[in-house]
Amino acid sequence: MIVVLRNPDREVRLAGRHRVKELLQELKVIPETVLVIRGKELLTSDQVVGEDDVIEVRPVISGGVR
Amino acid sequence: MKCRKCGESAVIELRRHNTAYCADDFVAFFRHYTVETIRKWKMFEKEEPILVAVSGGKDSLALWDVLTLEGYRTTGLYLDLGIDEYSKGSRAKCEAFASERGAKLEVIPVIEEVGASIPEVQIATRRPTCSACGLSKRYLTNQAALARGFAVVATGHNLDDEAATLFGSVLRWQEEALSRQSPVLPASSPKLARRVKPLFRLTELETAAYSFLRGIDYIVEECPFSKGATSLHYKEVLNRLEAHAPGTKHAFLLGYLDRIRPAFKRGQEVTLRECIRCGQATTSELCAFCRLVDEVSHKSHTISGPVSAGA
């Protein structure tokens, strides 16, 4: 599977099927800080992503002055 | 995971509420929660014209979207900070959002008001970029509201923003900042518009999910000057705590607002006067914005002549 990470944009390739929760643990990402997106759907932590999926892990945290 | 409301597949889990929602029920929850916040905290009435400060990011566009859907009378205000490609991209997002909904958007270039873009202000004054940017945003938003007859300015500050600000103020015991922190800052002078934060009880994850599910094309890239910002460290700490104990951020912020802030507020009443140059409300003779403009003008001329674009 291809995992697209943002800020800065980059890609990570992972083999096999993963539960979203385990995927985020592997990437050392706090679940509360990202949306996990497959195509046009949001994924919850219990969903399984497969070998052929392209997954975007989009950060939701904004910094600086608001 | 199933939606707790309808039993369909869930798209988001809200651990702090011990629930999960499908797309439609989450959007309905988000809209209801925002409207409830506006009503409970007496932010504004349905017929009041609202100036919505938009940045092109997920929070402010989500706010503008909800207010529009709920029938509020809104106008968007975008401040063009002059941060190269980032400002061009975020401005385009705001313009596209407004155009798709037939909403009114006002654009103010900061360079015309301050005499320099935000990156140039940083070079000229050596102030931290976020400090000069925040000062300019607050001043220009207020000025725009007064000039256009808006009594209320709404911003997209969310629960994470407010909890991180509170966390920083507590760590350094900044009494003045603590007394000011509120989702509603009343118009304490005829020169100040009321400032309200209708999303302050919704997390950043929730505003991002709402924007995504509503198909809002927001700017995902971060402001280049926010890299390493202290607020990001505070947010990370709070999110680690939240991951272990869902509801921590909410309890921290709402507990402060309900139980602690009244005591700070009583001890920190200030007297406002009018700036001798621009007439806006200030605690000193010359307001902080006019001092910033003087600093930019003076330093850019004495160091290297007028600041040029792209410096």
XYZ file of C-alpha atoms in Angstrom, chain A residues 6-9 28-47 56 58-66, chain B residues 1 10-13 15 58-59 130 133-134 137 157-158 161 204-205 208-209 212-213 218 220-222 226 229 231-232 235 239-240 242-243:
68
model
C 1.559 15.723 4.140
C 3.498 18.796 5.309
C 5.861 18.043 3.688
C 4.279 15.815 1.043
C 4.110 6.916 15.151
C 1.158 9.225 14.537
C -1.288 10.222 17.309
C -4.772 9.235 16.015
C -6.358 12.511 17.252
C -4.060 14.522 14.968
C -4.913 13.114 11.519
C -7.683 12.185 9.114
C -7.126 8.828 7.423
C -8.541 9.027 3.911
C -9.051 6.412 1.195
C -10.372 8.024 -1.974
C -13.465 9.924 -0.895
C -14.011 8.079 2.393
C -12.833 8.709 5.930
C -11.587 5.623 7.734
C -12.084 4.763 11.388
C -9.404 3.088 13.517
C -10.921 -0.416 13.244
C -11.027 -0.520 9.436
C -3.715 9.698 2.760
C -3.742 14.206 6.510
C -2.701 16.242 9.548
C -5.387 18.384 11.160
C -3.205 20.430 13.498
C -2.660 24.095 12.621
C 0.035 26.124 14.293
C 1.158 29.685 14.761
C -1.229 32.524 15.415
C -4.889 31.946 14.551
C -17.632 0.547 13.692
C -19.283 5.048 10.866
C -16.735 7.425 9.300
C -15.593 9.065 12.542
C -15.225 8.002 16.135
C -13.962 9.055 21.803
C -10.444 24.025 7.475
C -11.705 25.814 10.588
C 3.427 35.165 14.456
C 0.836 38.681 12.153
C -1.546 38.190 15.095
C -4.972 40.382 12.056
C -10.785 29.051 16.664
C -11.393 25.466 17.762
C -6.504 26.256 19.660
C -9.428 20.187 15.127
C -10.101 16.596 14.076
C -11.178 18.794 9.491
C -13.610 15.864 9.211
C -13.705 16.897 4.238
C -17.208 15.392 4.410
C -9.427 24.038 2.119
C -3.964 21.670 3.799
C -0.481 23.201 3.661
C 0.569 25.032 6.786
C 4.243 28.273 11.769
C 5.585 27.334 16.698
C 1.467 26.337 20.064
C 2.206 23.174 18.044
C -1.109 20.855 21.008
C -3.245 15.377 22.155
C -1.036 12.783 23.847
C -6.267 13.161 25.036
C -5.236 9.847 23.471
